[in-house]
Coordinates of C-alpha atoms in Angstrom, one line a residue:
X1 CA 0.0 0.0 0.0
X2 CA 1.5 3.3 -1.1
X3 CA 1.7 6.0 1.7
X4 CA 1.5 9.4 0.2
X5 CA 3.7 12.3 1.6
X6 CA 1.8 15.6 2.1
X7 CA 2.9 19.1 2.3
X8 CA 0.5 21.7 3.7
X9 CA 0.4 25.4 3.0
X10 CA -1.4 27.7 5.4
X11 CA -1.4 26.9 9.2
X12 CA -4.8 28.3 10.0
X13 CA -8.1 26.7 11.1
X14 CA -8.9 25.0 7.8
X15 CA -5.3 23.8 7.6
X16 CA -5.8 22.0 10.9
X17 CA -8.9 20.2 9.5
X18 CA -6.8 19.1 6.5
X19 CA -4.0 18.0 8.8
X20 CA -6.4 16.0 10.9
X21 CA -7.5 14.1 7.8
X22 CA -4.0 13.5 6.6
X23 CA -2.7 12.3 10.0
X24 CA -5.7 10.1 10.7
X25 CA -5.4 8.1 7.4
X26 CA -3.0 5.2 7.3
X27 CA -2.4 6.0 3.6
X28 CA -1.0 9.6 4.0
X29 CA 1.5 11.3 6.2
X30 CA 2.0 15.0 6.8
X31 CA 5.7 15.6 6.3
X32 CA 6.1 19.4 5.8
X33 CA 4.2 22.7 6.2
X34 CA 4.6 26.3 5.2
X35 CA 3.3 29.5 6.7
X36 CA 4.6 33.1 6.7
X37 CA 3.9 33.4 10.4
X38 CA 6.6 31.7 12.6
X39 CA 4.4 31.3 15.6
X40 CA 1.6 29.7 13.6
X41 CA 3.8 27.2 11.8
X42 CA 5.7 26.3 15.0
X43 CA 2.5 25.6 17.0
X44 CA 1.0 23.8 14.1
X45 CA 4.1 21.7 13.6
X46 CA 4.2 20.7 17.3
X47 CA 0.5 19.8 17.3
X48 CA 0.8 17.5 14.2
X49 CA 4.3 16.2 14.7
X50 CA 6.1 18.0 11.8
X51 CA 9.8 18.3 12.5
X52 CA 11.2 21.8 12.8
X53 CA 13.4 21.3 9.8
X54 CA 10.3 20.7 7.7
X55 CA 8.6 23.9 8.6
X56 CA 9.0 26.6 6.0
X57 CA 8.2 30.3 5.6
X58 CA 8.2 30.0 1.8
X59 CA 5.9 27.3 0.3
X60 CA 7.9 27.2 -2.9
X61 CA 10.9 26.2 -1.0
X62 CA 8.9 23.6 0.9
X63 CA 7.6 21.9 -2.3
X64 CA 11.0 22.2 -4.0
X65 CA 13.0 20.6 -1.1
X66 CA 10.5 18.1 0.3
X67 CA 8.9 17.0 -3.0
X68 CA 5.6 15.9 -1.4
X69 CA 3.2 13.7 -3.4
X70 CA 0.2 15.8 -2.3
X71 CA 0.0 19.5 -1.5
X72 CA -2.8 21.0 0.6
X73 CA -3.5 24.7 -0.2
X74 CA -5.3 26.1 2.9
X75 CA -5.2 29.8 2.2
X76 CA -7.8 32.5 1.7
X77 CA -9.7 32.7 -1.6
X78 CA -7.6 35.4 -3.3
X79 CA -4.4 33.4 -2.9
X80 CA -5.7 30.1 -4.4
X81 CA -4.9 30.7 -8.1
X82 CA -1.4 32.0 -7.7
X83 CA -0.4 29.3 -5.2
X84 CA -1.9 26.4 -7.2
X85 CA -0.3 27.6 -10.4
X86 CA 3.1 27.9 -8.8
X87 CA 2.9 24.5 -7.1
X88 CA 1.6 22.8 -10.2
X89 CA 4.8 23.8 -12.0
X90 CA 6.7 21.7 -9.5
X91 CA 4.6 18.6 -10.4
X92 CA 3.4 16.9 -7.3
X93 CA 1.0 14.1 -7.9
X94 CA -2.0 16.0 -6.6
X95 CA -3.0 19.4 -5.3
X96 CA -6.1 19.9 -3.1
X97 CA -7.1 23.5 -2.7
X98 CA -9.7 24.9 -0.3
X99 CA -13.0 26.1 -1.6
X100 CA -14.1 28.1 -3.4
X101 CA -11.8 27.2 -6.3
X102 CA -11.0 30.9 -6.9
X103 CA -12.7 34.4 -6.7
X104 CA -13.2 34.5 -10.5
X105 CA -13.7 32.2 -13.5
X106 CA -10.5 33.5 -15.2
X107 CA -8.4 32.4 -12.2
X108 CA -10.2 29.1 -11.9
X109 CA -9.5 28.4 -15.6
X110 CA -5.8 29.2 -15.1
X111 CA -5.7 26.7 -12.3
X112 CA -7.3 24.0 -14.4
X113 CA -4.9 24.6 -17.3
X114 CA -1.8 24.7 -15.0
X115 CA -2.8 21.3 -13.5
X116 CA -3.5 19.7 -16.9
X117 CA -0.3 21.0 -18.5
X118 CA 1.8 19.6 -15.6
X119 CA -0.2 16.3 -15.4
X120 CA -1.2 17.1 -11.8
X121 CA -4.5 16.0 -10.4
X122 CA -6.5 19.0 -8.9
X123 CA -9.1 18.6 -6.2
X124 CA -11.1 21.3 -4.3
X125 CA -11.9 21.0 -0.6
X126 CA -15.7 20.3 -0.9
X127 CA -15.3 17.7 1.9
X128 CA -19.0 17.8 2.7
X129 CA -19.5 15.4 -0.2
X130 CA -18.5 12.8 2.3
X131 CA -21.0 13.6 5.0
X132 CA -23.6 10.9 5.7
X133 CA -26.6 13.2 5.2
X134 CA -25.4 14.2 1.7
X135 CA -24.5 10.7 0.7
X136 CA -27.8 9.2 1.9
X137 CA -29.8 11.9 0.1
X138 CA -27.8 11.3 -3.1
X139 CA -28.7 7.6 -2.9
X140 CA -32.3 8.3 -2.3
X141 CA -32.6 10.6 -5.2
X142 CA -30.8 8.1 -7.5
X143 CA -33.2 5.4 -6.3
X144 CA -36.2 7.5 -7.2
X145 CA -37.5 7.7 -3.6
X146 CA -39.1 11.2 -4.3
X147 CA -39.6 10.7 -8.0
X148 CA -38.2 13.3 -10.4
X149 CA -36.6 16.3 -8.6
X150 CA -38.5 19.4 -9.7
X151 CA -37.5 22.1 -7.2
X152 CA -34.8 22.8 -4.6
X153 CA -34.6 25.5 -1.9
X154 CA -31.7 26.6 0.3
X155 CA -31.3 29.5 2.8
X156 CA -27.7 30.5 3.6
X157 CA -25.7 33.3 5.0
X158 CA -22.2 35.0 4.7
X159 CA -22.2 35.3 0.9
X160 CA -22.1 33.1 -2.1
X161 CA -18.3 32.6 -2.1
X162 CA -18.5 31.2 1.4
X163 CA -21.6 29.3 2.3
X164 CA -23.0 29.5 -1.2
X165 CA -20.2 27.3 -2.5
X166 CA -21.3 24.5 -0.2
X167 CA -25.0 24.9 -0.8
X168 CA -24.8 24.9 -4.6
X169 CA -22.3 22.0 -4.5
X170 CA -24.8 20.1 -2.3
X171 CA -27.5 20.6 -4.9
X172 CA -25.3 19.3 -7.8
X173 CA -23.9 16.4 -5.8
X174 CA -27.2 15.0 -4.6
X175 CA -28.7 15.2 -8.1
X176 CA -25.6 13.5 -9.7
X177 CA -23.8 16.7 -10.7
X178 CA -26.1 18.0 -13.5
X179 CA -25.0 21.0 -15.5
X180 CA -26.7 24.3 -15.0
X181 CA -28.3 25.8 -18.2
X182 CA -29.5 29.2 -17.0
X183 CA -29.6 31.4 -13.9
X184 CA -31.4 34.6 -12.8
X185 CA -29.8 36.6 -10.0
X186 CA -30.7 39.6 -7.8
X187 CA -27.8 41.0 -5.8
X188 CA -27.6 43.9 -3.4
X189 CA -24.5 45.6 -1.9
X190 CA -24.9 48.8 0.1
X191 CA -22.5 48.2 2.9
X192 CA -18.7 47.7 2.9
X193 CA -18.8 44.0 3.6
X194 CA -15.9 41.6 3.3
X195 CA -15.3 37.9 3.8
X196 CA -11.7 36.7 4.1
X197 CA -10.5 39.8 2.4
X198 CA -12.9 39.8 -0.5
X199 CA -15.8 42.0 -1.2
X200 CA -19.1 40.1 -0.9
X201 CA -22.7 41.0 -1.5
X202 CA -25.1 42.0 1.3
X203 CA -27.8 39.7 0.0
X204 CA -28.6 37.6 -3.0
X205 CA -31.6 35.7 -4.5
X206 CA -30.9 33.3 -7.2
X207 CA -32.8 30.9 -9.5
X208 CA -30.8 28.1 -11.1
X209 CA -32.1 25.9 -13.9
X210 CA -30.4 22.5 -14.2
X211 CA -30.2 20.3 -17.3
X212 CA -32.2 17.6 -15.5
X213 CA -35.2 19.9 -15.4
X214 CA -34.9 20.9 -11.7
X215 CA -35.1 24.5 -10.6
X216 CA -33.2 25.6 -7.5
X217 CA -33.8 28.7 -5.4
X218 CA -30.9 30.0 -3.2
X219 CA -31.4 32.8 -0.7
X220 CA -28.3 34.3 0.8
X221 CA -28.4 36.7 3.8
X222 CA -32.1 37.5 3.3
X223 CA -33.1 36.3 6.8
X224 CA -31.4 36.6 10.2
X225 CA -28.2 34.6 10.3
X226 CA -29.3 32.3 13.1
X227 CA -32.1 31.0 10.8
X228 CA -29.7 30.1 7.9
X229 CA -27.9 26.9 7.4
X230 CA -26.1 24.9 4.8
X231 CA -28.9 22.5 4.0
X232 CA -31.5 22.0 1.3
X233 CA -35.0 20.8 0.6
X234 CA -35.6 18.7 -2.5
X235 CA -39.1 18.6 -3.9
X236 CA -39.9 15.7 -6.3
X237 CA -42.9 14.4 -8.2
X238 CA -43.5 11.8 -5.5
X239 CA -42.2 13.3 -2.3
X240 CA -39.6 15.5 -0.7
X241 CA -36.4 15.3 1.4
X242 CA -34.8 17.7 3.8
X243 CA -31.0 17.4 3.9
X244 CA -28.6 18.5 6.6
X245 CA -25.0 17.4 7.2
X246 CA -25.9 14.2 9.1
X247 CA -29.7 14.0 8.8
X248 CA -32.2 13.3 6.1
X249 CA -36.0 13.6 6.6
X250 CA -38.2 12.3 3.9
X251 CA -41.9 12.4 3.1
X252 CA -43.5 10.2 0.4
X253 CA -46.4 7.8 -0.1
X254 CA -44.8 5.2 2.1
X255 CA -43.5 7.2 5.1
X256 CA -46.8 8.3 6.7
X257 CA -45.7 11.9 7.1
X258 CA -42.1 13.1 7.8
X259 CA -39.7 10.3 8.6
X260 CA -36.1 10.8 9.8
X261 CA -34.0 8.3 7.9
X262 CA -30.5 8.8 9.2
X263 CA -29.6 7.5 12.7
X264 CA -26.6 7.5 15.0
X265 CA -25.8 4.0 13.9
X266 CA -25.8 5.1 10.2
X267 CA -23.6 8.1 10.9
X268 CA -21.1 5.9 12.6
X269 CA -20.4 4.0 9.4
X270 CA -18.8 7.2 8.1
X271 CA -15.4 8.5 8.9
X272 CA -14.7 12.2 9.7
X273 CA -15.2 14.0 6.4
X274 CA -11.6 15.2 6.2
X275 CA -10.3 11.6 6.8
X276 CA -12.7 10.3 4.2
X277 CA -11.5 13.0 1.8
X278 CA -7.9 11.8 2.4
X279 CA -8.8 8.2 1.9
X280 CA -10.6 8.9 -1.3
X281 CA -7.7 11.0 -2.7
X282 CA -5.4 8.1 -2.0
X283 CA -7.8 5.8 -3.9
X284 CA -7.7 8.2 -6.8
X285 CA -4.0 8.3 -6.9
X286 CA -3.8 4.5 -6.6
X287 CA -6.2 4.2 -9.6
X288 CA -8.8 2.4 -7.5
X289 CA -11.4 5.0 -8.7
X290 CA -11.6 6.7 -12.1
X291 CA -12.7 10.0 -10.7
X292 CA -12.8 11.8 -7.4
X293 CA -16.0 13.4 -6.2
X294 CA -14.2 16.6 -5.2
X295 CA -12.4 17.0 -8.5
X296 CA -11.8 20.6 -9.6
X297 CA -14.3 20.3 -12.5
X298 CA -17.1 20.1 -10.1
X299 CA -15.9 23.2 -8.1
X300 CA -15.5 25.0 -11.4
X301 CA -19.2 24.2 -12.3
X302 CA -20.2 25.8 -8.9
X303 CA -18.1 28.8 -9.6
X304 CA -19.8 29.2 -13.0
X305 CA -23.2 29.3 -11.4
X306 CA -22.1 31.9 -8.7
X307 CA -20.5 34.1 -11.3
X308 CA -23.5 33.8 -13.6
X309 CA -25.8 35.0 -10.7
X310 CA -23.6 38.1 -10.4
X311 CA -23.6 38.6 -14.1
X312 CA -27.4 38.2 -14.3
X313 CA -27.8 40.9 -11.7
X314 CA -25.3 43.2 -13.5
X315 CA -27.1 42.8 -16.9
X316 CA -30.6 42.6 -15.5
X317 CA -31.1 39.5 -17.7

């Protein structure tokens, strides 16, 4: 069994989640890290057992000297493209970059091109695709438990580039990743609002038409934050399901009202999402699976939808 060596860039909170996944999988090991802040990388290195000699201030030096098989890019959105492009040129086997893929389609395209030219697999950190609620909902939809999906609704907060990335990715994943064919977006920004250094909207209302015939409504920051969540309701011709991270509630002709289908026992069959992400990436590198559910092409499709919502609002079309 191949054990893949991992180098991590960005010793913040999401970096810790990635590191947990790499260090709790028998098929990966965290061998190096990089961060511009000495205190952050030293504390991180101590917590995850990375030797002092393998802690770098310059990620380029880390990748060049350590030659990791996998590189985790755990930086803020605006740093994704430049970092992934630079790392791809050094040809690791795989790069996994945090979501969203990038703040713009142009940057996202450059990332995809850089990975392809250097024969590097590129994944995006949509680890929620491994959560039990999402996986069970995907199976139910595929089995036809609610008939043909006609409508979806999600109510989120903190902007499209943050929560919206997960919500739209959930919609696509559970329906089998259909393409979007059209969107209509209404966007408002009156305040000076930022999220991780990037300007974001105050609120957004979007309608998404998918190629499978389903229409999705996404509401962002239109209700008090405490009432929002990264979940979704799927309406079908023969029933409906309400999906959260670890829970699925369904109503159809056989359930006699709403029925909770997930359970503590069912959830226990799943690993931590970041560990499952690490295991699946190892499977992809080993050739055990032909495609990885968090491949960059799926994150790019999400980015297309979000940017199209902004463009719809700009053009009023």
